Short mmCIF file of C-alpha atoms in Angstrom, two decimals:
data_model
loop_
_atom_site.label_atom_id
_atom_site.label_comp_id
_atom_site.label_asym_id
_atom_site.label_seq_id
_atom_site.Cartn_x
_atom_site.Cartn_y
_atom_site.Cartn_z
CA MET I 509 -35.55 -61.26 -50.58
CA VAL I 510 -32.59 -62.96 -52.18
CA THR I 511 -30.83 -61.01 -55.12
CA PHE I 512 -27.72 -62.41 -56.29
CA ARG I 513 -24.69 -61.10 -55.48
CA ILE I 514 -21.27 -60.46 -57.10
CA SER I 515 -18.15 -61.26 -55.02
CA LYS I 516 -15.44 -58.47 -54.84
CA MET I 517 -12.87 -60.76 -55.71
CA THR I 518 -13.99 -62.12 -58.76
CA SER I 519 -16.88 -60.20 -61.49
CA GLN I 520 -17.19 -64.05 -62.69
CA PHE I 521 -18.72 -65.46 -59.31
CA ARG I 522 -22.40 -65.26 -58.58
CA ALA I 523 -23.92 -66.30 -55.17
CA VAL I 524 -27.83 -66.85 -54.31
CA SER I 525 -27.36 -69.46 -51.59
CA LEU I 526 -24.58 -70.87 -49.86
CA ASP I 527 -24.16 -73.91 -51.83
CA ASP I 528 -22.73 -72.00 -54.83
CA TYR I 529 -20.19 -70.39 -51.97
CA GLU I 530 -19.42 -74.14 -50.94
CA VAL I 531 -18.58 -74.91 -54.61
CA GLU I 532 -16.77 -72.33 -55.61
CA ALA I 533 -14.72 -72.48 -52.23
CA ARG I 534 -13.29 -75.96 -53.04
CA LYS I 535 -11.95 -74.30 -55.85
CA TYR I 536 -9.61 -72.07 -53.60
CA LEU I 537 -9.19 -74.59 -50.92
CA PRO I 538 -5.20 -76.76 -50.38
CA ALA I 539 -5.67 -80.17 -50.03
CA ASP I 540 -4.73 -80.38 -46.50
CA GLY I 541 -7.38 -77.14 -45.73
CA LEU I 542 -10.36 -78.67 -47.68
CA ALA I 543 -10.03 -82.11 -45.56
CA PHE I 544 -9.51 -80.65 -42.39
CA TYR I 545 -12.89 -77.94 -43.25
CA THR I 546 -14.88 -80.73 -44.80
CA SER I 547 -14.06 -84.04 -42.57
CA GLY I 548 -16.24 -85.77 -40.21
CA SER I 549 -15.76 -88.77 -37.84
CA ASP I 550 -15.54 -92.18 -39.26
CA GLY I 551 -17.98 -92.98 -41.94
CA GLU I 552 -19.85 -89.38 -41.37
CA GLU I 553 -23.39 -90.56 -40.72
CA THR I 554 -24.21 -87.88 -38.32
CA LEU I 555 -22.12 -85.32 -40.79
CA ARG I 556 -24.11 -86.15 -43.31
CA ASP I 557 -27.53 -86.52 -41.95
CA ASN I 558 -26.87 -82.68 -40.48
CA THR I 559 -27.56 -80.96 -43.63
CA LYS I 560 -30.66 -83.19 -44.01
CA ALA I 561 -32.88 -83.03 -40.79
CA ALA I 562 -34.48 -80.17 -41.74
CA ARG I 563 -36.30 -81.38 -44.57
CA ARG I 564 -37.71 -83.88 -41.53
CA TYR I 565 -40.03 -80.73 -40.46
CA ARG I 566 -42.76 -78.59 -42.38
CA LEU I 567 -43.67 -74.95 -42.32
CA ARG I 568 -47.32 -74.31 -40.84
CA PRO I 569 -47.70 -70.32 -42.37
CA ARG I 570 -50.09 -67.77 -40.86
CA VAL I 571 -52.21 -65.88 -43.33
CA LEU I 572 -53.95 -62.47 -43.25
CA ILE I 573 -51.14 -60.72 -41.54
CA ASN I 574 -49.53 -57.93 -41.40
CA VAL I 575 -45.81 -58.47 -43.03
CA SER I 576 -45.40 -55.33 -44.77
CA THR I 577 -42.31 -54.75 -42.16
CA VAL I 578 -40.18 -57.55 -41.36
CA ASP I 579 -37.59 -57.19 -38.40
CA THR I 580 -35.25 -60.06 -37.88
CA SER I 581 -33.32 -57.90 -34.89
CA SER I 582 -32.89 -59.88 -31.92
CA THR I 583 -30.57 -60.16 -28.51
CA ILE I 584 -28.05 -62.87 -27.72
CA LEU I 585 -27.32 -62.76 -24.15
CA GLY I 586 -28.85 -59.15 -24.09
CA HIS I 587 -26.85 -57.87 -26.68
CA PRO I 588 -28.33 -56.77 -29.93
CA VAL I 589 -27.56 -58.28 -33.27
CA ASN I 590 -29.36 -57.25 -36.62
CA PHE I 591 -30.13 -60.80 -37.04
CA PRO I 592 -29.71 -64.59 -34.58
CA VAL I 593 -27.24 -66.03 -37.13
CA CYS I 594 -23.44 -66.12 -35.52
CA VAL I 595 -19.91 -67.86 -36.58
CA SER I 596 -19.11 -70.82 -35.18
CA PRO I 597 -15.83 -71.06 -33.54
CA SER I 598 -13.37 -72.87 -35.98
CA ALA I 599 -9.97 -73.44 -36.23
CA TRP I 600 -7.06 -72.21 -38.67
CA HIS I 601 -8.85 -69.68 -40.97
CA LYS I 602 -5.75 -69.19 -42.37
CA PHE I 603 -5.90 -71.85 -44.21
CA ALA I 604 -8.92 -70.08 -46.22
CA HIS I 605 -7.78 -66.68 -46.47
CA THR I 606 -4.12 -64.59 -45.47
CA GLU I 607 -5.76 -62.45 -43.48
CA ALA I 608 -7.46 -65.11 -41.49
CA GLU I 609 -9.79 -64.72 -38.29
CA MET I 610 -9.74 -60.83 -38.81
CA ALA I 611 -11.42 -61.06 -42.25
CA SER I 612 -14.27 -63.44 -40.40
CA ALA I 613 -14.42 -60.70 -37.41
CA LYS I 614 -14.57 -57.81 -40.32
CA GLY I 615 -16.94 -59.67 -42.28
CA ALA I 616 -19.25 -61.17 -38.82
CA SER I 617 -19.01 -57.28 -37.65
CA GLU I 618 -20.24 -55.75 -40.65
CA ALA I 619 -23.44 -57.82 -40.85
CA GLY I 620 -23.94 -56.97 -37.74
CA VAL I 621 -23.48 -60.23 -35.04
CA ALA I 622 -22.13 -62.28 -33.07
CA MET I 623 -18.38 -64.15 -33.08
CA THR I 624 -17.20 -66.44 -31.31
CA LEU I 625 -13.29 -67.50 -31.47
CA SER I 626 -11.61 -70.08 -31.91
CA SER I 627 -9.00 -70.36 -29.57
CA VAL I 628 -7.41 -73.04 -31.70
CA SER I 629 -6.92 -69.46 -34.29
CA THR I 630 -4.62 -68.30 -35.98
CA THR I 631 -4.67 -64.42 -34.89
CA SER I 632 -4.31 -63.50 -31.23
CA LYS I 633 -7.66 -62.81 -29.45
CA GLU I 634 -6.15 -59.29 -28.40
CA HIS I 635 -5.39 -58.27 -31.86
CA LEU I 636 -8.75 -59.13 -33.06
CA THR I 637 -11.23 -57.14 -30.39
CA SER I 638 -9.09 -54.51 -30.95
CA SER I 639 -9.08 -53.90 -34.76
CA TYR I 640 -13.40 -54.14 -33.99
CA PRO I 641 -13.60 -52.75 -30.95
CA ASN I 642 -17.53 -52.34 -31.74
CA GLY I 643 -17.80 -55.91 -32.89
CA LEU I 644 -19.65 -58.34 -30.50
CA PHE I 645 -16.90 -61.27 -29.82
CA PHE I 646 -17.40 -64.54 -27.43
CA MET I 647 -14.54 -66.86 -26.74
CA GLN I 648 -14.03 -70.42 -26.84
CA ALA I 649 -11.67 -72.99 -24.64
CA TYR I 650 -11.31 -76.19 -24.21
CA VAL I 651 -11.59 -78.23 -21.03
CA LEU I 652 -7.86 -77.87 -20.81
CA ARG I 653 -5.74 -80.58 -18.22
CA SER I 654 -3.07 -76.96 -16.72
CA GLU I 655 -5.14 -75.15 -14.64
CA LYS I 656 -2.72 -72.32 -14.48
CA LEU I 657 -3.06 -72.62 -18.60
CA GLN I 658 -6.70 -72.16 -18.24
CA GLN I 659 -6.33 -69.71 -15.52
CA VAL I 660 -3.60 -67.08 -18.12
CA MET I 661 -5.71 -67.54 -21.01
CA LEU I 662 -8.90 -66.77 -18.91
CA ARG I 663 -8.24 -63.89 -17.14
CA ASP I 664 -7.66 -60.93 -19.29
CA LEU I 665 -11.24 -61.87 -21.78
CA LYS I 666 -13.29 -58.80 -20.18
CA GLU I 667 -10.47 -56.53 -20.14
CA ASN I 668 -10.02 -57.29 -24.04
CA GLY I 669 -13.75 -56.88 -24.75
CA PHE I 670 -15.43 -60.66 -25.00
CA LYS I 671 -18.46 -61.33 -24.08
CA ALA I 672 -18.42 -64.47 -23.14
CA VAL I 673 -16.90 -67.77 -22.64
CA VAL I 674 -18.00 -70.76 -24.62
CA LEU I 675 -16.79 -74.05 -23.38
CA THR I 676 -16.73 -76.94 -25.32
CA VAL I 677 -17.30 -79.65 -23.24
CA ASP I 678 -17.80 -82.56 -26.45
CA CYS I 679 -14.12 -83.27 -27.22
CA GLN I 680 -12.37 -84.86 -24.28
CA VAL I 681 -10.58 -87.09 -26.97
CA LEU I 682 -10.34 -86.48 -30.62
CA SER I 683 -11.95 -88.31 -32.89
CA ASN I 684 -11.14 -90.61 -35.73
CA ARG I 685 -11.14 -87.98 -39.08
CA ARG I 686 -10.85 -90.33 -41.36
CA LYS I 687 -10.06 -88.26 -44.55
CA GLN I 688 -8.11 -86.09 -42.46
CA PHE I 689 -5.62 -88.80 -40.76
CA SER I 690 -3.12 -90.43 -41.54
CA SER I 691 -0.50 -92.66 -39.82
CA SER I 692 2.00 -91.05 -37.55
CA LEU I 693 0.68 -89.54 -34.67
CA THR I 694 1.96 -85.83 -35.64
CA GLU I 695 0.60 -86.23 -39.33
CA LYS I 696 -2.76 -87.73 -37.76
CA VAL I 697 -3.73 -84.35 -36.03
CA VAL I 698 -2.32 -81.68 -38.55
CA SER I 699 -0.44 -81.45 -41.77
CA LYS I 700 2.84 -79.94 -42.40
CA GLU I 701 1.32 -76.51 -43.41
CA MET I 702 -1.01 -76.84 -40.58
CA ARG I 703 1.59 -76.94 -38.02
CA SER I 704 3.52 -74.30 -39.45
CA PHE I 705 0.64 -72.11 -38.43
CA ARG I 706 0.81 -70.05 -34.69
CA LEU I 707 -1.50 -71.38 -32.50
CA ILE I 708 -0.88 -67.38 -30.47
CA ASN I 709 -3.49 -67.82 -28.01
CA TYR I 710 -1.74 -70.73 -26.27
CA LEU I 711 1.35 -69.52 -26.10
CA VAL I 712 0.73 -67.95 -22.78
CA THR I 713 2.74 -69.94 -20.37
CA ASP I 714 6.54 -70.96 -20.82
CA GLU I 715 5.43 -74.63 -21.16
CA MET I 716 3.38 -73.67 -24.41
CA ARG I 717 6.58 -71.33 -25.84
CA GLU I 718 9.39 -73.97 -24.85
CA ALA I 719 7.53 -76.14 -26.59
CA GLU I 720 6.87 -73.98 -29.83
CA ALA I 721 10.73 -73.45 -29.37
CA GLN I 722 11.78 -77.10 -29.76
CA GLY I 723 10.28 -76.97 -33.41
CA GLY I 724 8.55 -79.69 -35.56
CA GLY I 725 5.11 -80.68 -34.48
CA PHE I 726 6.49 -81.37 -30.71
CA TRP I 727 3.88 -78.02 -29.87
CA ILE I 728 1.79 -79.38 -31.43
CA GLN I 729 1.31 -82.65 -29.67
CA THR I 730 1.59 -80.89 -26.71
CA LEU I 731 -1.51 -78.55 -27.27
CA PHE I 732 -3.29 -81.73 -27.99
CA HIS I 733 -1.97 -83.03 -24.55
CA GLN I 734 -3.98 -80.58 -23.10
CA ALA I 735 -7.00 -80.38 -25.55
CA HIS I 736 -7.74 -83.47 -26.03
CA GLY I 737 -6.11 -85.27 -23.67
CA ALA I 738 -8.70 -86.57 -22.08
CA ALA I 739 -8.73 -83.77 -19.24
CA PRO I 740 -10.58 -84.42 -16.09
CA THR I 741 -13.54 -82.23 -15.43
CA SER I 742 -17.05 -82.02 -13.58
CA LEU I 743 -19.89 -79.52 -13.79
CA GLU I 744 -18.06 -77.24 -11.16
CA TYR I 745 -15.41 -76.73 -13.95
CA ILE I 746 -19.08 -74.57 -15.17
CA GLN I 747 -18.24 -72.64 -12.08
CA PHE I 748 -14.12 -72.43 -11.92
CA VAL I 749 -14.43 -70.99 -15.52
CA LYS I 750 -16.95 -68.35 -14.91
CA ALA I 751 -14.80 -66.85 -12.05
CA VAL I 752 -11.74 -66.65 -13.76
CA SER I 753 -13.00 -65.20 -16.55
CA ASN I 754 -15.79 -62.30 -14.67
CA LEU I 755 -18.12 -63.52 -17.85
CA PRO I 756 -21.27 -65.67 -18.70
CA VAL I 757 -20.51 -69.19 -19.83
CA ILE I 758 -22.12 -70.52 -22.73
CA VAL I 759 -21.80 -74.62 -22.45
CA LYS I 760 -21.32 -76.00 -26.48
CA GLY I 761 -21.71 -79.61 -26.44
CA ILE I 762 -25.06 -80.47 -25.28
CA LEU I 763 -27.34 -82.81 -27.05
CA SER I 764 -29.98 -83.81 -24.70
CA GLY I 765 -32.43 -82.02 -22.14
CA LYS I 766 -30.80 -83.40 -18.70
CA ALA I 767 -26.84 -82.36 -20.11
CA ALA I 768 -28.66 -79.40 -20.03
CA ARG I 769 -30.73 -78.89 -16.95
CA LEU I 770 -27.82 -80.25 -15.56
CA ALA I 771 -25.30 -77.18 -17.26
CA VAL I 772 -27.69 -74.62 -16.34
CA GLU I 773 -28.33 -75.89 -12.74
CA ASN I 774 -24.53 -75.58 -12.84
CA GLY I 775 -24.07 -72.21 -13.92
CA ALA I 776 -24.72 -72.24 -17.29
CA ASP I 777 -26.02 -68.89 -18.74
CA ALA I 778 -26.48 -70.85 -22.21
CA VAL I 779 -26.43 -73.59 -23.87
CA TRP I 780 -25.63 -74.65 -27.08
CA ILE I 781 -26.55 -77.83 -29.14
CA SER I 782 -23.92 -79.12 -30.98
CA ASN I 783 -22.94 -82.60 -32.43
CA HIS I 784 -19.70 -80.51 -33.54
CA GLY I 785 -20.54 -80.55 -37.07
CA GLY I 786 -20.50 -84.27 -37.04
CA ARG I 787 -16.42 -84.03 -36.23
CA GLN I 788 -16.73 -86.08 -32.90
CA LEU I 789 -18.68 -88.45 -31.94
CA ASN I 790 -20.29 -90.75 -35.15
CA PHE I 791 -24.20 -91.95 -35.45
CA THR I 792 -25.15 -88.90 -32.21
CA PRO I 793 -28.38 -87.28 -33.28
CA SER I 794 -28.31 -84.52 -35.25
CA THR I 795 -29.00 -80.79 -33.61
CA LEU I 796 -32.26 -80.00 -34.52
CA ASP I 797 -33.69 -83.09 -33.57
CA VAL I 798 -33.10 -82.66 -30.02
CA LEU I 799 -34.03 -79.02 -29.67
CA SER I 800 -37.15 -79.46 -28.63
CA GLU I 801 -36.20 -81.77 -25.76
CA VAL I 802 -33.36 -79.19 -24.81
CA ALA I 803 -35.94 -76.17 -24.72
CA ASP I 804 -38.38 -77.79 -22.79
CA ALA I 805 -35.96 -78.67 -20.42
CA VAL I 806 -34.05 -75.16 -19.50
CA LYS I 807 -37.83 -73.41 -19.71
CA GLY I 808 -38.43 -71.51 -16.77
CA SER I 809 -34.55 -70.56 -16.47
CA SER I 810 -33.20 -66.98 -17.42
CA ALA I 811 -30.77 -69.31 -19.90
CA GLU I 812 -30.47 -69.09 -23.61
CA VAL I 813 -30.92 -71.67 -26.15
CA TYR I 814 -27.86 -71.69 -29.14
CA ILE I 815 -27.64 -74.56 -32.15
CA ASP I 816 -25.44 -75.55 -34.56
CA SER I 817 -24.03 -77.78 -37.28
CA GLY I 818 -26.02 -78.34 -41.09
CA PHE I 819 -28.03 -75.38 -40.82
CA ARG I 820 -27.03 -73.88 -44.44
CA THR I 821 -30.30 -71.74 -45.32
CA GLY I 822 -32.87 -68.50 -43.82
CA THR I 823 -35.93 -71.62 -44.05
CA ASP I 824 -33.34 -73.92 -41.62
CA VAL I 825 -32.69 -71.25 -38.96
CA PHE I 826 -36.65 -70.23 -39.24
CA LYS I 827 -37.20 -73.81 -38.59
CA ALA I 828 -34.68 -73.67 -35.54
CA LEU I 829 -35.80 -70.45 -33.88
CA ALA I 830 -39.68 -71.93 -34.38
CA MET I 831 -38.41 -75.21 -31.94
CA GLY I 832 -36.85 -72.78 -29.18
CA ALA I 833 -33.12 -71.86 -29.83
CA LYS I 834 -32.46 -68.12 -29.32
CA ALA I 835 -29.61 -68.33 -32.21
CA VAL I 836 -28.08 -70.38 -34.57
CA PHE I 837 -24.64 -70.88 -35.61
CA ILE I 838 -23.11 -71.37 -39.27
CA GLY I 839 -19.18 -72.77 -39.06
CA ARG I 840 -18.07 -74.30 -42.65
CA PRO I 841 -20.21 -71.65 -44.59
CA VAL I 842 -18.28 -69.14 -43.12
CA LEU I 843 -15.07 -70.48 -43.96
CA TRP I 844 -16.46 -71.43 -48.14
CA GLY I 845 -17.32 -67.13 -48.02
CA LEU I 846 -13.98 -66.70 -46.45
CA ALA I 847 -12.47 -68.90 -49.12
CA VAL I 848 -13.99 -67.01 -51.70
CA ALA I 849 -14.11 -63.53 -50.89
CA GLY I 850 -12.51 -62.71 -47.26
CA SER I 851 -14.44 -60.20 -45.65
CA ASN I 852 -16.78 -59.88 -48.09
CA GLY I 853 -17.74 -63.39 -48.22
CA VAL I 854 -18.35 -63.97 -44.82
CA ARG I 855 -20.79 -60.75 -44.76
CA ASP I 856 -22.66 -62.37 -48.35
CA VAL I 857 -22.87 -65.73 -46.26
CA LEU I 858 -24.42 -64.18 -43.09
CA GLU I 859 -26.83 -61.51 -45.41
CA ILE I 860 -27.65 -64.66 -47.56
CA LEU I 861 -28.92 -66.37 -44.49
CA ARG I 862 -30.74 -63.51 -42.85
CA ASP I 863 -32.63 -62.58 -46.85
CA GLU I 864 -33.83 -65.99 -46.60
CA LEU I 865 -35.44 -66.04 -43.24
CA LYS I 866 -36.73 -62.47 -43.98
CA LEU I 867 -38.94 -63.87 -47.07
CA CYS I 868 -39.85 -66.89 -44.59
CA MET I 869 -41.06 -64.73 -41.60
CA THR I 870 -42.84 -62.99 -44.21
CA LEU I 871 -44.43 -65.80 -45.67
CA CYS I 872 -45.49 -67.69 -42.68
CA GLY I 873 -46.77 -64.04 -41.19
CA CYS I 874 -44.28 -63.26 -39.11
CA PRO I 875 -43.29 -59.41 -38.55
CA ASN I 876 -40.82 -59.90 -36.05
CA ILE I 877 -38.30 -62.83 -34.28
CA ALA I 878 -40.65 -62.99 -31.47
CA ALA I 879 -43.78 -64.32 -33.25
CA ILE I 880 -41.81 -67.32 -34.86
CA SER I 881 -43.51 -69.81 -32.81
CA LYS I 882 -43.24 -74.18 -32.26
CA SER I 883 -46.77 -73.79 -33.46
CA HIS I 884 -44.91 -72.50 -37.33
CA VAL I 885 -43.25 -76.23 -37.18
CA ILE I 886 -44.67 -79.92 -37.67
CA SER I 887 -42.56 -82.66 -37.98
CA GLU I 888 -42.81 -84.30 -41.55
CA SER I 889 -44.14 -87.56 -39.58
CA SER I 890 -46.23 -86.22 -37.55
CA TYR I 891 -47.96 -84.27 -41.07
CA LEU I 892 -47.96 -87.62 -42.71
CA ALA I 893 -50.10 -88.75 -40.04
CA THR I 894 -52.64 -86.37 -40.56
CA LYS I 895 -52.88 -87.59 -43.93
CA LEU I 896 -53.84 -91.09 -43.21
#
């Protein structure tokens, strides 16, 4: 059962849900960091809808089933995880904690789940994996304008212990994030404090090293030109990434069955349903609302389906698993835990979701993850219609 937890940072803090961590984290985060982490695009309709989406689905429990023991363990791309809730890529963990992504990796490893390292991180990929050789790590990558830069960033991932590349395909250009952006180009991209962070994973070519040496905001402008400068791409890019990295490729940013099917037909080993946490195109559907469509579109293939954006309870996770997801990834809650209690907070956030998921499985009559099925969930509209 879910129990109260005591933060290692302060004996005054008690968390019983992820909401508690968000409230507490807002006390620790600097204004720029909070704006960066919490902002969505334009009027933030999609951002708000993401956390409401799970409410549109009802649970249909099964009774008289032996749930004296409940096993939450699962796999992701064949790798075992203690429960199917993993860490999404998110930039600049250093805003939340001085140990940045290293603390997040420690928390995820202790919880026994996968972590996706953002290419826009303040910790080098080599340092992360060498420090936690038993951890399960994926590496996020954008579609870059420079093929040379992309090749250099991808070619040593397998040797450094990464198990997959998460190719983010919904950031052709950067969206309009009103809370985060100001008037000038440099300040529009990142704050002064953020420009002081070394995004070491990109400093692998002469062009990027020279840009950093120029100081100011020039290097970050160069970076955003590479990652968010409408880089030319096509479905063949999936095979390019696979060939260079020699790793499975997960395509992140899928919001339709057609896009999922095309990605799989062109080499994707998994598709990741995401609207970028409401940070890119506004007024896209919530990810949970397109999950069934995507799952049906790749049915019959070996491709797995992952999902993120707005998941805040173990019950939310259960609904996603019932509707066809193999795993749920979380982003902002990890940052809340990191800000409050470092690696302990990250682990605690993940374990709260594990405990809530286990409780939901028990009450729904599911002794293991494989027992969770589409029959356990019904849309609220269908549920209400049966009452008329």
